[in-house]
Amino acid sequence: MTGAALDAHVVVTRSGFRLDATLHADPGDVVALMGPSGAGKSTFLGVLAGLVRLSEGEVRLGDRVLDAALRPRRHTAPSERGVVLLGQEPRLFPHLTAHENIAFAARVHGATKTVAAADAGEWLWRVGLDGMGARRPAELSGGQQQRVALARALATSPSAILLDEPLTSLDAETAADVRALLHDQLAATRTTAIVATHDAVDAVSLASHLVVLEAGQVTQAGPVRDVLASPATRFTAAVAGLNRVEGELRSGRWVRDAVVLETADAASFPADVDAAAAVFRPSSVRLERVETDTWTGALRITDGASRSRGEWLARVTRLEQTPGGVRVRTADPEVAVDVSADSVAGLGLAPGVPVRLRVDAADVRLVVSQPPAA
C-alpha cells in the first residue's frame, strides 16, 4: 500500500471568514497542519474529504482531479475519493464487534467476505488488539476504540488519510501509545497523511513537513524542524516552546522600546532589513523580584541606573502550571519565563508584580518575519 501525491488549493468563503490555503504532500508523506482554533484546519480537511464544497481552487490526488471550482466544475463524492477522515471520535458501529467493524470497511471497498475477515484479523494484530476482536465498542477503552478506528481506516487501502485531532480526547499516556502506533503504521503502509493538530509532539513524531494555518492563511510551511526552529509568528513560536518578540535592528543590536538585546549567533543576524524577531527559550530567561510592589516604584528605583544589555523591567501578567514548575507570563513586551514552583513562592510572584528579566546573547537568535507561503 502506498499513498498518492496530494495537491490542494482550497478556497472556501463564508460569512465573515475566508480560507485560502495551499498544501502539497508527496506519496507517503505525513504533513502536520497546525493553527489556533478557528484557523480553518477542519474546514480544510472537510474539503479534502469531500464534505465541504470549494468556492475556488482545485484538489488533486495522484492523477485524479477530485474537486475543481472552475468550469468544468467537478466534485467527487466522499465514498469515491480514496480518502478516509478519522476524527476525535472513533465513530465505530456500536452493534458490531471490533473485528466486524474492520471487516465491514473492507467489504464496502470490494473485498470478499473471506478476504475481509482475514484482513480484519491481521489489522487487529497490527494495532495491538489481537484477541479482542469479539468485543463491541462499549467493551473497549477510548484508546482501544481509536486503534480499531485506525485499523478500519487503513484496511480500505486509502490513497490518503486525514487525521483531525485524533488524540485530543485521550489521556496523555494513551495518546502517546496511539501516537506511536500511528507513526509505525503510517510508515509501514506508506499512506499519505494530513494530521491536523494543536500538539507539537504530534508534528515532531509523525510528520516530515509542517503547514501553519492562521486566520485562513498559510503563515509558514516547510520541514518540521525548520519551521519550529525559526517560527514566523507568535503562534508558531508558542507551539515550539519559544518566545518570539518583534523589534528593530539598530547598529548591530535588536531594540524594542527600552529592551536592547544582542545575539552571539552571528549567522542569525539578518542583513539588509530593519526589523526582526528575537527568539529565545523561556528557560533561558532569568527573573528577579524588584524591591517594590508597584510599577511606578520600580521605575523610580531604576531611574537613571545603568542597565545591562539583555536586561529589562517587566510586569507579571499571569502564572501557568507546567510539568516542570511554573511559566511566568510578563509584559511589556510579552515574554514567558520558566521557573520552579518554590521560586515563585519565595519571590512572592503574582499578577502585577514588577520583575527584572535578563537573557544572555548566547541564548538569542534573530528571525526575519516570513511572508505568507504561496
Coordinates of C-alpha atoms in Angstrom, one line a residue:
M1 CA 0.0 0.0 0.0
T2 CA 1.4 3.4 -1.0
G3 CA -0.4 6.7 -0.8
A4 CA -0.8 9.2 -3.7
A5 CA 0.5 12.7 -4.1
L6 CA -1.9 15.4 -2.9
D7 CA -2.1 18.9 -4.3
A8 CA -4.7 21.2 -2.9
H9 CA -5.5 24.9 -3.4
V10 CA -8.5 25.3 -1.1
V11 CA -10.6 28.4 -1.1
V12 CA -13.8 28.5 1.0
T13 CA -15.7 31.7 1.5
R14 CA -18.3 32.1 4.3
S15 CA -19.8 35.0 6.1
G16 CA -17.0 36.7 8.0
F17 CA -14.4 34.0 7.1
R18 CA -12.3 33.1 4.1
L19 CA -10.0 30.1 3.9
D20 CA -7.4 30.4 1.1
A21 CA -4.6 27.8 1.6
T22 CA -2.3 25.6 -0.5
L23 CA -0.9 22.2 0.6
H24 CA 1.3 19.7 -1.1
A25 CA 2.2 16.2 0.0
D26 CA 4.4 13.7 -1.9
P27 CA 3.3 10.0 -2.0
G28 CA 3.6 8.5 1.5
D29 CA 4.4 11.9 3.1
V30 CA 2.9 12.9 6.5
V31 CA 2.1 16.6 6.7
A32 CA 1.1 18.2 10.0
L33 CA -1.5 21.0 9.8
M34 CA -1.3 23.3 12.8
G35 CA -3.1 26.5 13.7
P36 CA -5.2 28.1 16.5
S37 CA -8.9 27.3 16.9
G38 CA -10.9 28.8 14.1
A39 CA -7.9 29.0 11.7
G40 CA -9.7 26.7 9.2
K41 CA -8.0 23.3 9.8
S42 CA -11.2 21.3 10.0
T43 CA -12.7 23.1 7.0
F44 CA -9.5 22.3 5.0
L45 CA -9.8 18.6 5.9
G46 CA -13.5 18.7 5.1
V47 CA -12.8 19.9 1.6
L48 CA -10.2 17.1 1.1
A49 CA -12.7 14.6 2.4
G50 CA -15.4 15.8 0.0
L51 CA -17.7 17.1 2.9
V52 CA -17.2 20.8 2.1
R53 CA -17.5 22.3 -1.4
L54 CA -14.9 24.6 -2.8
S55 CA -15.6 28.3 -3.5
E56 CA -12.4 28.4 -5.6
G57 CA -9.4 26.2 -6.2
E58 CA -8.7 22.6 -7.0
V59 CA -7.9 19.3 -5.2
R60 CA -5.8 16.6 -7.0
L61 CA -4.9 13.2 -5.6
G62 CA -2.4 11.3 -7.8
D63 CA -3.6 11.7 -11.4
R64 CA -7.2 12.4 -10.4
V65 CA -8.9 15.8 -10.1
L66 CA -11.2 15.3 -7.1
D67 CA -12.6 18.9 -7.0
A68 CA -12.5 21.8 -9.3
A69 CA -14.3 25.1 -8.8
L70 CA -13.8 26.4 -12.3
R71 CA -15.7 25.1 -15.3
P72 CA -16.0 22.2 -15.9
R73 CA -16.8 22.0 -12.2
R74 CA -16.0 18.8 -10.5
H75 CA -16.9 17.3 -7.1
T76 CA -16.1 13.6 -6.3
A77 CA -18.3 12.0 -3.7
P78 CA -16.7 11.2 -0.4
S79 CA -17.1 7.4 -0.9
E80 CA -15.3 7.6 -4.3
R81 CA -12.3 9.7 -3.4
G82 CA -10.0 7.1 -1.9
V83 CA -9.7 9.4 1.2
V84 CA -10.5 8.5 4.8
L85 CA -11.2 11.0 7.5
L86 CA -10.5 10.0 11.1
G87 CA -11.5 12.5 13.8
Q88 CA -11.5 12.8 17.6
E89 CA -14.4 10.3 17.9
P90 CA -13.8 6.8 16.6
R91 CA -17.4 6.5 15.3
L92 CA -17.5 2.7 15.4
F93 CA -20.7 0.9 14.7
P94 CA -21.9 0.1 18.3
H95 CA -23.7 -3.1 17.3
L96 CA -20.7 -4.6 15.5
T97 CA -17.6 -6.2 17.2
A98 CA -14.2 -4.8 16.6
H99 CA -13.5 -7.5 14.0
E100 CA -16.8 -6.8 12.3
N101 CA -16.1 -3.0 12.2
I102 CA -12.9 -3.5 10.4
A103 CA -14.2 -6.2 8.1
F104 CA -17.2 -4.1 7.1
A105 CA -14.9 -1.3 5.8
A106 CA -13.0 -3.8 3.7
R107 CA -16.2 -5.3 2.3
V108 CA -17.6 -1.9 1.3
H109 CA -14.4 -1.4 -0.7
G110 CA -14.8 -4.6 -2.7
A111 CA -13.2 -7.3 -0.6
T112 CA -14.8 -10.7 -0.4
K113 CA -16.2 -11.9 2.9
T114 CA -13.3 -14.3 3.4
V115 CA -10.6 -11.8 2.5
A116 CA -12.2 -9.1 4.6
A117 CA -12.4 -11.4 7.7
A118 CA -8.7 -12.4 7.2
D119 CA -7.6 -8.8 6.8
A120 CA -9.6 -7.7 9.9
G121 CA -7.8 -10.3 12.0
E122 CA -4.4 -9.1 10.6
W123 CA -5.2 -5.5 11.4
L124 CA -6.3 -6.3 14.9
W125 CA -2.9 -7.9 15.4
R126 CA -1.1 -4.9 13.8
V127 CA -2.8 -2.4 16.2
G128 CA -2.2 -4.5 19.3
L129 CA -5.7 -5.8 19.8
D130 CA -5.2 -9.4 18.9
G131 CA -7.7 -11.5 20.9
M132 CA -10.1 -8.6 21.3
G133 CA -11.9 -8.9 18.0
A134 CA -15.1 -10.2 19.6
R135 CA -15.6 -7.2 21.8
R136 CA -18.1 -4.4 20.9
P137 CA -17.0 -0.7 21.2
A138 CA -18.7 -0.3 24.6
E139 CA -16.4 -3.0 25.9
L140 CA -13.2 -1.2 24.8
S141 CA -11.4 1.7 26.3
G142 CA -11.1 5.0 24.4
G143 CA -7.6 4.2 23.2
Q144 CA -8.7 0.8 22.1
Q145 CA -11.6 2.2 20.1
Q146 CA -9.2 4.7 18.4
R147 CA -7.0 1.8 17.5
V148 CA -9.9 -0.1 15.9
A149 CA -10.9 3.1 14.0
L150 CA -7.4 3.5 12.7
A151 CA -7.3 -0.2 11.6
R152 CA -10.7 0.2 9.9
A153 CA -9.4 3.3 8.0
L154 CA -6.2 1.7 6.8
A155 CA -7.9 -1.6 6.0
T156 CA -9.5 0.2 3.0
S157 CA -6.1 0.9 1.5
P158 CA -6.8 4.6 1.1
S159 CA -4.8 6.9 -1.2
A160 CA -4.7 9.4 1.7
I161 CA -5.8 9.5 5.3
L162 CA -6.9 12.7 7.1
L163 CA -6.5 12.8 10.9
D164 CA -8.4 15.6 12.6
E165 CA -7.1 16.0 16.2
P166 CA -7.3 12.2 16.6
L167 CA -5.6 12.1 20.0
T168 CA -7.3 15.1 21.7
S169 CA -9.9 13.1 23.6
L170 CA -7.3 10.6 25.0
D171 CA -5.4 10.9 28.2
A172 CA -1.6 11.6 27.9
E173 CA -0.4 8.1 28.3
T174 CA -3.0 6.6 26.0
A175 CA -2.3 9.4 23.4
A176 CA 1.4 8.6 23.5
D177 CA 0.7 4.9 22.8
V178 CA -1.7 5.6 19.9
R179 CA 0.8 8.2 18.5
A180 CA 3.5 5.6 18.4
L181 CA 1.0 3.2 16.7
L182 CA 0.2 5.9 14.1
H183 CA 3.8 6.5 13.4
D184 CA 4.5 2.8 12.9
Q185 CA 1.5 2.1 10.7
L186 CA 1.8 5.2 8.5
A187 CA 5.4 4.4 7.9
A188 CA 4.7 0.7 7.2
T189 CA 1.8 1.4 4.8
R190 CA 3.3 4.5 3.2
T191 CA -0.1 6.1 3.3
T192 CA -0.2 9.8 2.5
A193 CA -1.5 11.5 5.6
I194 CA -2.5 15.0 6.7
V195 CA -2.6 15.4 10.5
A196 CA -4.5 18.4 11.9
T197 CA -3.3 19.0 15.5
H198 CA -2.6 21.5 18.2
D199 CA 0.3 19.5 19.7
A200 CA 3.9 20.0 18.6
V201 CA 4.6 16.4 19.8
D202 CA 2.3 15.1 17.0
A203 CA 4.1 17.2 14.4
V204 CA 7.6 16.2 15.5
S205 CA 6.8 12.5 16.0
L206 CA 4.6 11.9 13.0
A207 CA 5.2 14.4 10.2
S208 CA 8.1 15.3 7.9
H209 CA 6.5 18.7 6.9
L210 CA 4.5 21.3 8.8
V211 CA 2.0 23.8 7.5
V212 CA 0.8 26.6 9.8
L213 CA -2.6 28.0 9.2
E214 CA -3.8 31.2 10.8
A215 CA -7.0 33.1 10.1
G216 CA -7.5 31.1 6.9
Q217 CA -4.0 31.8 5.5
V218 CA -0.8 29.7 5.5
T219 CA 1.7 31.7 7.5
Q220 CA 4.6 29.3 7.3
A221 CA 5.4 25.9 5.7
G222 CA 8.4 23.6 5.4
P223 CA 10.2 20.8 7.2
V224 CA 9.0 20.4 10.7
R225 CA 12.4 21.1 12.2
D226 CA 13.0 24.3 10.2
V227 CA 9.6 25.7 11.0
L228 CA 9.8 25.1 14.7
A229 CA 13.4 26.4 14.8
S230 CA 12.6 29.7 13.1
P231 CA 9.0 30.5 13.9
A232 CA 7.5 33.2 11.7
T233 CA 4.6 34.1 14.0
R234 CA 3.9 34.2 17.8
F235 CA 1.6 31.2 17.4
T236 CA 4.3 29.0 15.9
A237 CA 6.8 30.2 18.5
A238 CA 4.3 29.2 21.3
V239 CA 3.9 25.8 19.6
A240 CA 7.7 25.4 19.5
G241 CA 8.0 26.5 23.2
L242 CA 9.9 29.7 22.3
N243 CA 9.5 33.4 23.0
R244 CA 9.2 35.5 19.8
V245 CA 9.3 39.3 20.2
E246 CA 9.2 41.7 17.3
G247 CA 11.7 44.6 17.3
E248 CA 14.0 46.8 15.2
L249 CA 17.6 46.4 14.2
R250 CA 19.9 49.3 15.1
S251 CA 23.7 49.4 15.0
G252 CA 24.1 45.6 15.2
R253 CA 21.6 45.3 18.1
W254 CA 17.9 44.3 18.5
V255 CA 15.8 47.0 20.1
R256 CA 12.2 47.0 21.4
D257 CA 11.3 50.1 23.4
A258 CA 13.7 50.0 26.4
V259 CA 14.8 46.5 25.7
V260 CA 18.2 46.0 23.9
L261 CA 19.3 42.5 23.0
E262 CA 22.4 41.2 21.3
T263 CA 23.0 37.8 19.7
A264 CA 26.1 35.6 19.8
D265 CA 24.7 33.8 16.8
A266 CA 26.1 35.9 14.0
A267 CA 24.6 33.7 11.3
S268 CA 21.1 34.5 12.5
F269 CA 21.6 38.3 12.2
P270 CA 19.6 39.3 9.2
A271 CA 21.2 41.6 6.6
D272 CA 19.6 44.4 4.8
V273 CA 16.4 44.5 6.9
D274 CA 15.3 47.0 9.6
A275 CA 13.1 44.7 11.7
A276 CA 13.3 41.1 13.1
A277 CA 12.1 39.0 15.9
A278 CA 14.2 37.9 18.8
V279 CA 13.7 34.2 19.6
F280 CA 14.7 32.6 22.9
R281 CA 13.6 29.9 25.3
P282 CA 11.6 30.6 28.4
S283 CA 14.1 28.6 30.4
S284 CA 16.9 30.9 29.2
V285 CA 15.4 34.0 30.9
R286 CA 16.5 34.8 34.5
L287 CA 13.9 36.5 36.7
E288 CA 14.4 38.7 39.8
R289 CA 11.9 40.4 42.0
V290 CA 12.2 44.2 42.1
E291 CA 12.3 45.8 45.6
T292 CA 8.8 47.3 45.3
D293 CA 5.3 46.2 44.8
T294 CA 4.3 48.9 42.3
W295 CA 5.3 49.6 38.7
T296 CA 5.8 53.3 39.5
G297 CA 8.0 52.3 42.3
A298 CA 10.0 50.0 40.1
L299 CA 10.6 52.8 37.6
R300 CA 11.6 55.2 40.3
I301 CA 14.2 52.7 41.7
T302 CA 15.8 52.0 38.3
D303 CA 15.5 55.6 37.0
G304 CA 19.0 56.8 36.0
A305 CA 20.6 53.4 36.8
S306 CA 22.8 51.8 34.2
R307 CA 21.1 48.7 32.7
S308 CA 23.0 45.9 31.0
R309 CA 22.0 44.9 27.5
G310 CA 19.7 41.9 27.7
E311 CA 18.1 43.3 30.9
W312 CA 14.7 45.0 31.3
L313 CA 11.8 45.6 33.7
A314 CA 8.5 43.8 33.2
R315 CA 5.2 43.1 35.0
V316 CA 3.9 39.7 35.7
T317 CA 0.6 39.2 33.9
R318 CA -0.3 35.6 34.9
L319 CA 1.1 32.3 36.2
E320 CA 0.7 28.9 34.5
Q321 CA 1.4 25.4 35.8
T322 CA 3.8 23.4 33.7
P323 CA 5.1 19.8 34.2
G324 CA 8.4 21.1 35.5
G325 CA 7.2 24.1 37.5
V326 CA 5.6 27.4 36.6
R327 CA 5.6 29.5 33.5
V328 CA 5.5 33.2 34.4
R329 CA 3.9 35.4 31.7
T330 CA 5.2 39.0 31.6
A331 CA 4.6 42.3 29.7
D332 CA 5.8 44.6 28.1
P333 CA 6.9 43.0 25.8
E334 CA 5.1 39.7 26.3
V335 CA 7.7 37.2 27.4
A336 CA 7.3 33.8 29.1
V337 CA 9.8 32.7 31.8
D338 CA 10.1 29.2 33.3
V339 CA 10.9 29.0 37.0
S340 CA 10.4 26.4 39.7
A341 CA 7.3 26.5 41.9
D342 CA 9.4 27.1 45.1
S343 CA 11.0 30.2 43.4
V344 CA 7.5 31.6 42.6
A345 CA 6.6 31.2 46.2
G346 CA 9.8 32.6 47.5
L347 CA 9.7 35.6 45.3
G348 CA 6.0 36.2 46.0
L349 CA 5.2 36.5 42.3
A350 CA 1.6 37.4 41.4
P351 CA -0.1 39.4 38.6
G352 CA 1.0 43.0 38.6
V353 CA 4.3 42.4 40.5
P354 CA 7.3 44.1 38.8
V355 CA 10.3 41.9 38.0
R356 CA 13.7 42.3 36.3
L357 CA 14.4 39.9 33.4
R358 CA 17.8 39.0 31.8
V359 CA 18.7 36.9 28.8
D360 CA 22.2 36.3 27.5
A361 CA 23.3 37.0 24.0
A362 CA 24.3 33.3 23.6
D363 CA 20.6 32.4 24.1
V364 CA 19.1 34.8 21.5
R365 CA 18.6 34.2 17.8
L366 CA 17.1 36.7 15.3
V367 CA 14.5 35.7 12.8
V368 CA 13.1 37.7 9.9
S369 CA 9.3 37.5 9.6
Q370 CA 8.3 35.5 6.6
P371 CA 5.5 36.4 4.2
P372 CA 2.6 34.0 3.9
A373 CA 3.6 30.9 1.9
A374 CA 2.1 30.8 -1.6

